[in-house]
């Protein structure tokens, strides 16, 4: 088996052949930088500045530098980042925002939360991101923005999306919650549209010790407004010029994330290395007719926030069940596309309207990808998937013959 793309990250080697393999394990990451994290937390306690302050300002500057944006604004969560972005753009009742139905709930709920309407369009087969051609067909006089999602850590087709936005004078809000460090044609997420929105939920590639979010933009006026909006619209001295919200980033989170940011690219290399090994190992098992692996599309840097395969022939749920019995971590991202969620039923979307998103929800399955996995664990995952697929195929064949 040939070695995949070279990595500067040492490949972990220790684990028992009988230990469960979790989908996500945050403990090894913490142990590797424990002293630095503990010192950062202790510094915050000694300073007793727990909300915003110097720690947050420092981290905002570091994120701006990392994303190559002029401005970065910390907030309480990735969901709040989306809401603040929409509010700063004066998007509200009567407005429409075009987005993907194949994403986490917060993408559309943020649009609904400000009183606007999420307008769903289908995604592409390759990469699972929003289809630019479908965006063009969905633009109306009420459309105010496009919200592409860089799903699982790979960028949408931003050049085409920005071309549509320019033609119709629309804002572009990047939902980059899963994609910090990902790139499109050499530029990082967060500067590929009008505003970029990030999440620091603990399981993200850059995860905090709780919730946290960040907004990036090159527009100084938008940045100033979002800084006000995150503190109840306060322009200073209790002068509230906007109806904002309480969405401040905690100093503890900023201090922890500032330490972790120094290691982010190294951890990303580890995820990319694991994806390369998966490709090699699955090729050996010859499961191509059933297991479709994710691919890095041209001009992209994929950061693999999730490693999601498609399981064809209606075997996904059987494979999931078998993997869980084998104590191999797995999950479904996402089991129901947003246009079919009960809380959006009033918009009148019907099953069958977005066939690719709906099929992905029936096929998709996430496997462990975090950087600290060792080769033996990856081999066990692939072997477990192979066992699960062959068992499911045998069962399906027996049922067909009986019928």
Short mmCIF file of C-alpha atoms in Angstrom, two decimals:
data_model
loop_
_atom_site.label_atom_id
_atom_site.label_comp_id
_atom_site.label_asym_id
_atom_site.label_seq_id
_atom_site.Cartn_x
_atom_site.Cartn_y
_atom_site.Cartn_z
CA UNK A 1 0.00 0.00 0.00
CA UNK A 2 1.52 3.32 -1.04
CA UNK A 3 1.90 6.06 1.50
CA UNK A 4 -0.51 8.99 1.09
CA UNK A 5 0.32 12.68 1.06
CA UNK A 6 3.20 13.51 3.38
CA UNK A 7 2.27 15.05 6.72
CA UNK A 8 4.30 16.81 9.40
CA UNK A 9 2.02 15.30 12.03
CA UNK A 10 3.41 12.22 13.80
CA UNK A 11 1.11 9.24 13.27
CA UNK A 12 -0.24 7.99 16.63
CA UNK A 13 0.57 4.33 17.20
CA UNK A 14 -0.85 3.24 20.56
CA UNK A 15 -4.25 1.69 21.25
CA UNK A 16 -5.70 -1.67 22.15
CA UNK A 17 -7.15 -3.73 19.32
CA UNK A 18 -10.24 -4.24 21.47
CA UNK A 19 -10.92 -0.69 22.62
CA UNK A 20 -14.02 1.06 21.26
CA UNK A 21 -13.28 3.60 18.53
CA UNK A 22 -15.27 6.77 19.19
CA UNK A 23 -16.56 9.00 16.43
CA UNK A 24 -15.00 11.94 18.26
CA UNK A 25 -12.55 11.90 21.18
CA UNK A 26 -11.44 15.27 22.57
CA UNK A 27 -9.29 13.92 25.41
CA UNK A 28 -6.09 13.12 23.44
CA UNK A 29 -6.04 16.61 21.96
CA UNK A 30 -6.36 18.18 25.40
CA UNK A 31 -3.68 15.96 26.89
CA UNK A 32 -1.22 17.01 24.17
CA UNK A 33 -1.54 20.72 25.08
CA UNK A 34 -2.75 20.43 28.67
CA UNK A 35 -0.12 22.66 30.23
CA UNK A 36 -0.73 25.51 27.78
CA UNK A 37 -4.50 25.29 28.18
CA UNK A 38 -4.30 25.17 31.96
CA UNK A 39 -1.97 28.18 32.02
CA UNK A 40 -4.32 30.16 29.77
CA UNK A 41 -7.32 29.38 31.97
CA UNK A 42 -5.39 30.27 35.10
CA UNK A 43 -4.37 33.60 33.56
CA UNK A 44 -8.03 34.49 33.00
CA UNK A 45 -8.91 33.65 36.60
CA UNK A 46 -6.03 35.75 37.86
CA UNK A 47 -7.14 38.71 35.74
CA UNK A 48 -10.84 38.19 36.64
CA UNK A 49 -12.00 39.56 33.27
CA UNK A 50 -14.46 36.97 32.04
CA UNK A 51 -16.41 38.65 29.22
CA UNK A 52 -14.78 40.28 26.18
CA UNK A 53 -11.63 42.13 27.29
CA UNK A 54 -8.03 41.70 26.18
CA UNK A 55 -8.20 37.92 25.71
CA UNK A 56 -11.06 38.29 23.24
CA UNK A 57 -9.45 41.22 21.41
CA UNK A 58 -6.23 39.23 21.03
CA UNK A 59 -8.06 36.17 19.71
CA UNK A 60 -10.12 38.28 17.30
CA UNK A 61 -6.88 39.67 15.86
CA UNK A 62 -5.45 36.17 15.52
CA UNK A 63 -8.54 34.90 13.68
CA UNK A 64 -8.52 37.93 11.39
CA UNK A 65 -4.89 37.18 10.55
CA UNK A 66 -5.58 33.46 10.06
CA UNK A 67 -8.53 34.09 7.72
CA UNK A 68 -6.89 37.15 6.09
CA UNK A 69 -9.88 39.31 6.99
CA UNK A 70 -9.73 42.94 8.08
CA UNK A 71 -12.16 42.44 10.95
CA UNK A 72 -13.15 39.63 13.31
CA UNK A 73 -15.90 39.85 15.94
CA UNK A 74 -16.27 37.25 18.68
CA UNK A 75 -19.73 36.18 19.80
CA UNK A 76 -21.44 33.52 21.88
CA UNK A 77 -22.03 30.80 19.25
CA UNK A 78 -21.99 29.98 15.56
CA UNK A 79 -25.77 30.38 15.51
CA UNK A 80 -25.49 33.88 16.94
CA UNK A 81 -22.82 34.67 14.35
CA UNK A 82 -25.37 33.98 11.60
CA UNK A 83 -28.08 35.99 13.34
CA UNK A 84 -25.78 38.95 13.93
CA UNK A 85 -24.69 38.88 10.30
CA UNK A 86 -28.30 38.93 9.11
CA UNK A 87 -29.20 41.73 11.51
CA UNK A 88 -26.21 43.82 10.43
CA UNK A 89 -27.40 43.52 6.83
CA UNK A 90 -30.91 44.70 7.83
CA UNK A 91 -32.46 41.42 6.72
CA UNK A 92 -35.85 40.81 8.32
CA UNK A 93 -39.58 40.31 7.69
CA UNK A 94 -40.51 40.14 4.01
CA UNK A 95 -36.95 39.28 2.94
CA UNK A 96 -35.69 35.99 1.53
CA UNK A 97 -32.33 34.28 1.98
CA UNK A 98 -31.35 31.43 -0.33
CA UNK A 99 -29.61 28.51 1.36
CA UNK A 100 -29.14 24.75 1.43
CA UNK A 101 -31.55 22.24 2.98
CA UNK A 102 -28.66 19.81 3.60
CA UNK A 103 -27.05 21.35 6.65
CA UNK A 104 -27.36 21.75 10.41
CA UNK A 105 -30.59 23.33 11.65
CA UNK A 106 -29.00 26.64 12.67
CA UNK A 107 -28.40 27.66 9.06
CA UNK A 108 -32.10 28.08 8.36
CA UNK A 109 -33.26 28.81 11.90
CA UNK A 110 -31.08 31.94 11.99
CA UNK A 111 -32.91 33.24 8.90
CA UNK A 112 -36.29 32.45 10.42
CA UNK A 113 -35.21 33.98 13.74
CA UNK A 114 -34.79 37.46 12.19
CA UNK A 115 -38.19 37.15 10.52
CA UNK A 116 -36.95 36.41 7.00
CA UNK A 117 -37.80 33.38 4.88
CA UNK A 118 -35.26 30.62 4.16
CA UNK A 119 -35.53 29.71 0.50
CA UNK A 120 -34.09 26.25 -0.03
CA UNK A 121 -32.43 25.01 -3.20
CA UNK A 122 -30.87 21.62 -3.80
CA UNK A 123 -27.22 20.70 -3.47
CA UNK A 124 -24.75 19.10 -5.85
CA UNK A 125 -23.90 15.39 -5.90
CA UNK A 126 -20.18 16.13 -5.62
CA UNK A 127 -19.23 17.89 -2.41
CA UNK A 128 -22.84 18.17 -1.14
CA UNK A 129 -22.76 21.99 -1.31
CA UNK A 130 -25.42 24.33 -2.66
CA UNK A 131 -25.94 24.26 -6.43
CA UNK A 132 -25.23 27.71 -7.98
CA UNK A 133 -27.54 27.03 -10.94
CA UNK A 134 -30.40 26.39 -8.53
CA UNK A 135 -29.57 29.65 -6.73
CA UNK A 136 -29.99 31.64 -9.93
CA UNK A 137 -33.43 30.14 -10.52
CA UNK A 138 -34.56 30.99 -6.97
CA UNK A 139 -33.72 34.71 -6.93
CA UNK A 140 -36.77 36.99 -6.59
CA UNK A 141 -37.34 40.67 -5.88
CA UNK A 142 -37.45 39.76 -2.18
CA UNK A 143 -34.07 37.99 -2.12
CA UNK A 144 -31.55 39.86 0.01
CA UNK A 145 -28.75 37.35 0.55
CA UNK A 146 -27.29 33.94 -0.25
CA UNK A 147 -26.10 31.77 2.63
CA UNK A 148 -23.86 28.98 1.26
CA UNK A 149 -22.72 26.29 3.69
CA UNK A 150 -19.21 24.88 3.41
CA UNK A 151 -20.49 21.47 4.42
CA UNK A 152 -18.23 19.01 6.27
CA UNK A 153 -15.23 21.33 5.73
CA UNK A 154 -15.17 21.82 1.95
CA UNK A 155 -15.98 25.12 0.24
CA UNK A 156 -18.95 25.74 -1.99
CA UNK A 157 -18.45 27.12 -5.52
CA UNK A 158 -17.86 30.64 -4.30
CA UNK A 159 -16.84 32.23 -7.60
CA UNK A 160 -20.15 31.28 -9.20
CA UNK A 161 -22.11 32.23 -6.08
CA UNK A 162 -20.44 35.64 -5.87
CA UNK A 163 -21.12 36.24 -9.56
CA UNK A 164 -24.85 35.66 -8.95
CA UNK A 165 -24.73 37.89 -5.87
CA UNK A 166 -23.08 40.72 -7.78
CA UNK A 167 -25.59 40.46 -10.62
CA UNK A 168 -28.56 40.77 -8.25
CA UNK A 169 -26.93 43.03 -5.61
CA UNK A 170 -27.11 40.37 -2.89
CA UNK A 171 -25.02 39.87 0.23
CA UNK A 172 -23.21 36.54 0.71
CA UNK A 173 -23.06 35.11 4.24
CA UNK A 174 -20.72 32.15 4.50
CA UNK A 175 -21.87 29.52 6.96
CA UNK A 176 -18.35 28.34 7.69
CA UNK A 177 -19.22 26.67 11.00
CA UNK A 178 -17.57 23.42 9.87
CA UNK A 179 -14.88 24.92 7.70
CA UNK A 180 -12.31 27.05 9.49
CA UNK A 181 -9.07 26.83 7.51
CA UNK A 182 -10.70 25.46 4.38
CA UNK A 183 -9.79 27.22 1.14
CA UNK A 184 -11.22 28.00 -2.26
CA UNK A 185 -8.69 28.94 -4.95
CA UNK A 186 -6.09 29.89 -2.37
CA UNK A 187 -8.34 32.04 -0.18
CA UNK A 188 -9.65 30.95 3.19
CA UNK A 189 -13.23 30.75 4.32
CA UNK A 190 -14.39 33.87 6.06
CA UNK A 191 -13.28 36.21 3.27
CA UNK A 192 -15.06 34.53 0.35
CA UNK A 193 -18.27 36.54 0.75
CA UNK A 194 -19.63 39.61 2.52
CA UNK A 195 -19.50 38.06 6.00
CA UNK A 196 -18.13 34.75 7.30
CA UNK A 197 -19.57 32.94 10.32
CA UNK A 198 -17.72 30.36 12.43
CA UNK A 199 -18.60 28.04 15.31
CA UNK A 200 -16.27 26.95 18.10
CA UNK A 201 -18.52 24.21 19.45
CA UNK A 202 -16.20 21.72 21.18
CA UNK A 203 -16.34 19.09 18.42
CA UNK A 204 -15.35 21.52 15.65
CA UNK A 205 -11.82 21.42 14.23
CA UNK A 206 -11.16 24.48 16.37
CA UNK A 207 -13.32 23.77 19.38
CA UNK A 208 -13.63 25.60 22.65
CA UNK A 209 -14.47 24.50 26.17
CA UNK A 210 -18.10 25.35 25.51
CA UNK A 211 -19.95 27.47 22.98
CA UNK A 212 -18.40 30.31 21.02
CA UNK A 213 -18.52 31.93 17.61
CA UNK A 214 -16.75 34.39 15.33
CA UNK A 215 -17.70 36.67 12.47
CA UNK A 216 -15.24 37.89 9.84
CA UNK A 217 -15.60 40.64 7.26
CA UNK A 218 -13.60 43.17 5.29
CA UNK A 219 -16.35 45.79 5.73
CA UNK A 220 -15.47 48.13 8.62
CA UNK A 221 -19.01 49.53 8.89
CA UNK A 222 -20.57 46.09 9.11
CA UNK A 223 -17.98 45.08 11.70
CA UNK A 224 -18.72 48.13 13.83
CA UNK A 225 -22.43 47.40 13.70
CA UNK A 226 -21.97 43.73 14.64
CA UNK A 227 -19.81 44.78 17.59
CA UNK A 228 -22.72 46.92 18.78
CA UNK A 229 -25.33 44.30 18.07
CA UNK A 230 -23.55 41.70 20.20
CA UNK A 231 -23.88 44.00 23.24
CA UNK A 232 -27.58 44.92 22.97
CA UNK A 233 -26.92 47.53 20.27
CA UNK A 234 -25.02 49.70 22.77
CA UNK A 235 -22.91 52.41 21.11
CA UNK A 236 -21.44 53.37 24.49
CA UNK A 237 -22.71 54.94 27.72
CA UNK A 238 -25.96 52.96 27.47
CA UNK A 239 -26.94 54.56 24.17
CA UNK A 240 -28.71 51.74 22.32
CA UNK A 241 -28.81 52.61 18.63
CA UNK A 242 -29.82 49.09 17.54
CA UNK A 243 -32.06 46.41 19.00
CA UNK A 244 -29.21 43.97 19.51
CA UNK A 245 -28.68 40.89 21.64
CA UNK A 246 -26.44 39.55 24.38
CA UNK A 247 -23.86 37.54 22.46
CA UNK A 248 -20.42 38.18 23.85
CA UNK A 249 -17.49 35.77 23.67
CA UNK A 250 -16.17 34.74 27.08
CA UNK A 251 -12.53 35.43 27.90
CA UNK A 252 -12.07 31.83 28.99
CA UNK A 253 -13.15 30.60 25.58
CA UNK A 254 -10.92 33.10 23.81
CA UNK A 255 -7.90 32.09 25.90
CA UNK A 256 -8.44 28.38 25.22
CA UNK A 257 -9.09 28.92 21.53
CA UNK A 258 -6.04 31.14 21.16
CA UNK A 259 -3.86 28.26 22.34
CA UNK A 260 -5.61 25.78 20.07
CA UNK A 261 -5.39 28.02 17.01
CA UNK A 262 -1.61 27.56 17.02
CA UNK A 263 -2.14 23.84 16.41
CA UNK A 264 -5.08 24.01 14.01
CA UNK A 265 -3.13 23.52 10.78
CA UNK A 266 -1.25 20.58 12.28
CA UNK A 267 -4.51 18.95 13.36
CA UNK A 268 -5.95 19.61 9.91
CA UNK A 269 -2.98 17.82 8.36
CA UNK A 270 -3.77 14.87 10.63
CA UNK A 271 -7.36 14.77 9.39
CA UNK A 272 -6.22 15.00 5.77
CA UNK A 273 -3.71 12.21 6.37
CA UNK A 274 -6.44 10.03 7.83
CA UNK A 275 -8.67 10.73 4.82
CA UNK A 276 -5.81 9.62 2.54
CA UNK A 277 -5.38 6.42 4.51
CA UNK A 278 -9.10 5.76 4.34
CA UNK A 279 -8.89 6.03 0.55
CA UNK A 280 -6.09 3.45 0.46
CA UNK A 281 -7.77 1.08 2.89
CA UNK A 282 -11.21 1.23 1.25
CA UNK A 283 -9.64 0.68 -2.17
CA UNK A 284 -8.20 -2.54 -0.81
CA UNK A 285 -11.64 -3.72 0.37
CA UNK A 286 -13.21 -3.06 -3.05
CA UNK A 287 -16.48 -1.67 -1.71
CA UNK A 288 -16.79 0.98 -4.40
CA UNK A 289 -20.21 -0.11 -5.57
CA UNK A 290 -21.68 0.42 -2.10
CA UNK A 291 -19.39 2.85 -0.24
CA UNK A 292 -18.78 6.19 -1.93
CA UNK A 293 -15.94 8.13 -0.32
CA UNK A 294 -15.74 11.93 -0.06
CA UNK A 295 -13.42 13.64 -2.52
CA UNK A 296 -11.54 16.91 -2.45
CA UNK A 297 -12.83 18.98 -5.36
CA UNK A 298 -10.56 21.10 -7.58
CA UNK A 299 -9.17 24.34 -6.10
CA UNK A 300 -10.16 23.36 -2.56
CA UNK A 301 -8.49 22.70 0.76
CA UNK A 302 -10.75 20.20 2.54
CA UNK A 303 -10.41 20.28 6.34
CA UNK A 304 -12.64 17.24 7.07
CA UNK A 305 -14.69 18.49 9.99
CA UNK A 306 -16.58 15.27 9.24
CA UNK A 307 -15.61 12.33 7.07
CA UNK A 308 -18.92 11.39 5.50
CA UNK A 309 -19.33 8.45 3.13
CA UNK A 310 -22.44 7.48 1.20
CA UNK A 311 -23.82 3.97 1.66
CA UNK A 312 -25.81 2.98 -1.42
CA UNK A 313 -28.43 0.28 -2.11
CA UNK A 314 -30.48 1.20 0.96
CA UNK A 315 -27.95 -0.45 3.29
CA UNK A 316 -27.00 2.59 5.39
CA UNK A 317 -29.05 1.82 8.49
CA UNK A 318 -27.94 -1.83 8.53
CA UNK A 319 -24.32 -0.74 8.30
CA UNK A 320 -24.80 1.80 11.09
CA UNK A 321 -26.32 -0.82 13.35
CA UNK A 322 -23.47 -3.26 12.70
CA UNK A 323 -20.79 -0.62 13.36
CA UNK A 324 -22.39 0.26 16.66
CA UNK A 325 -22.41 -3.40 17.65
CA UNK A 326 -18.70 -3.46 16.80
CA UNK A 327 -18.20 -0.36 18.99
CA UNK A 328 -17.05 1.73 16.04
CA UNK A 329 -18.19 5.34 16.17
CA UNK A 330 -20.54 6.51 13.42
CA UNK A 331 -23.35 9.02 12.96
CA UNK A 332 -25.71 10.53 10.41
CA UNK A 333 -25.21 14.13 9.27
CA UNK A 334 -28.12 14.81 8.61
CA UNK A 335 -31.07 12.40 8.85
CA UNK A 336 -33.71 14.85 7.58
CA UNK A 337 -33.17 17.79 5.23
CA UNK A 338 -34.36 21.12 6.55
CA UNK A 339 -37.22 21.63 4.08
CA UNK A 340 -38.93 18.61 5.66
CA UNK A 341 -38.45 19.70 9.28
CA UNK A 342 -41.80 20.23 11.05
CA UNK A 343 -41.02 23.81 12.10
CA UNK A 344 -40.59 24.86 8.45
CA UNK A 345 -43.77 23.15 7.23
CA UNK A 346 -45.55 26.51 6.88
CA UNK A 347 -43.29 27.31 3.91
CA UNK A 348 -45.00 24.57 1.92
CA UNK A 349 -42.02 22.49 0.83
CA UNK A 350 -42.80 18.90 -0.10
CA UNK A 351 -40.93 15.61 -0.13
CA UNK A 352 -39.35 15.06 -3.53
CA UNK A 353 -38.70 18.75 -4.12
CA UNK A 354 -34.95 18.49 -3.47
CA UNK A 355 -34.08 14.92 -4.47
CA UNK A 356 -30.31 15.08 -3.97
CA UNK A 357 -30.56 16.44 -0.43
CA UNK A 358 -33.20 13.85 0.40
CA UNK A 359 -31.13 10.99 -1.00
CA UNK A 360 -28.05 12.18 0.88
CA UNK A 361 -30.04 12.06 4.11
CA UNK A 362 -30.83 8.41 3.36
CA UNK A 363 -27.25 7.52 2.35
CA UNK A 364 -24.85 9.58 4.44
CA UNK A 365 -22.75 8.17 7.29
CA UNK A 366 -19.87 9.77 9.21
CA UNK A 367 -16.79 7.82 10.28
CA UNK A 368 -14.06 8.81 12.79
CA UNK A 369 -11.55 11.28 11.33
CA UNK A 370 -9.98 13.18 14.27
CA UNK A 371 -6.22 13.70 14.03
CA UNK A 372 -5.24 11.46 16.96
CA UNK A 373 -6.52 8.24 15.37
CA UNK A 374 -3.80 5.71 14.65
CA UNK A 375 -3.42 3.43 11.64
CA UNK A 376 -4.61 0.37 13.52
CA UNK A 377 -7.84 2.15 14.41
CA UNK A 378 -8.40 3.24 10.82
CA UNK A 379 -7.86 -0.34 9.65
CA UNK A 380 -10.41 -1.55 12.20
CA UNK A 381 -12.94 1.05 11.03
CA UNK A 382 -12.57 0.01 7.39
CA UNK A 383 -12.63 -3.68 8.26
CA UNK A 384 -15.75 -3.07 10.34
CA UNK A 385 -17.46 -1.25 7.48
CA UNK A 386 -16.55 -4.09 5.10
CA UNK A 387 -17.97 -6.66 7.50
CA UNK A 388 -21.12 -4.59 7.96
CA UNK A 389 -21.66 -4.11 4.22
CA UNK A 390 -21.21 -7.79 3.36
CA UNK A 391 -23.55 -8.82 6.18
CA UNK A 392 -26.17 -6.30 5.02
CA UNK A 393 -25.84 -7.49 1.42
CA UNK A 394 -26.33 -11.12 2.47
CA UNK A 395 -29.40 -10.21 4.52
CA UNK A 396 -30.85 -8.13 1.66
CA UNK A 397 -30.25 -10.96 -0.81
CA UNK A 398 -31.97 -13.49 1.46
CA UNK A 399 -35.00 -11.24 1.84
CA UNK A 400 -35.21 -10.78 -1.96
CA UNK A 401 -35.08 -14.52 -2.57
CA UNK A 402 -37.73 -15.18 0.06
CA UNK A 403 -40.02 -12.64 -1.56
#
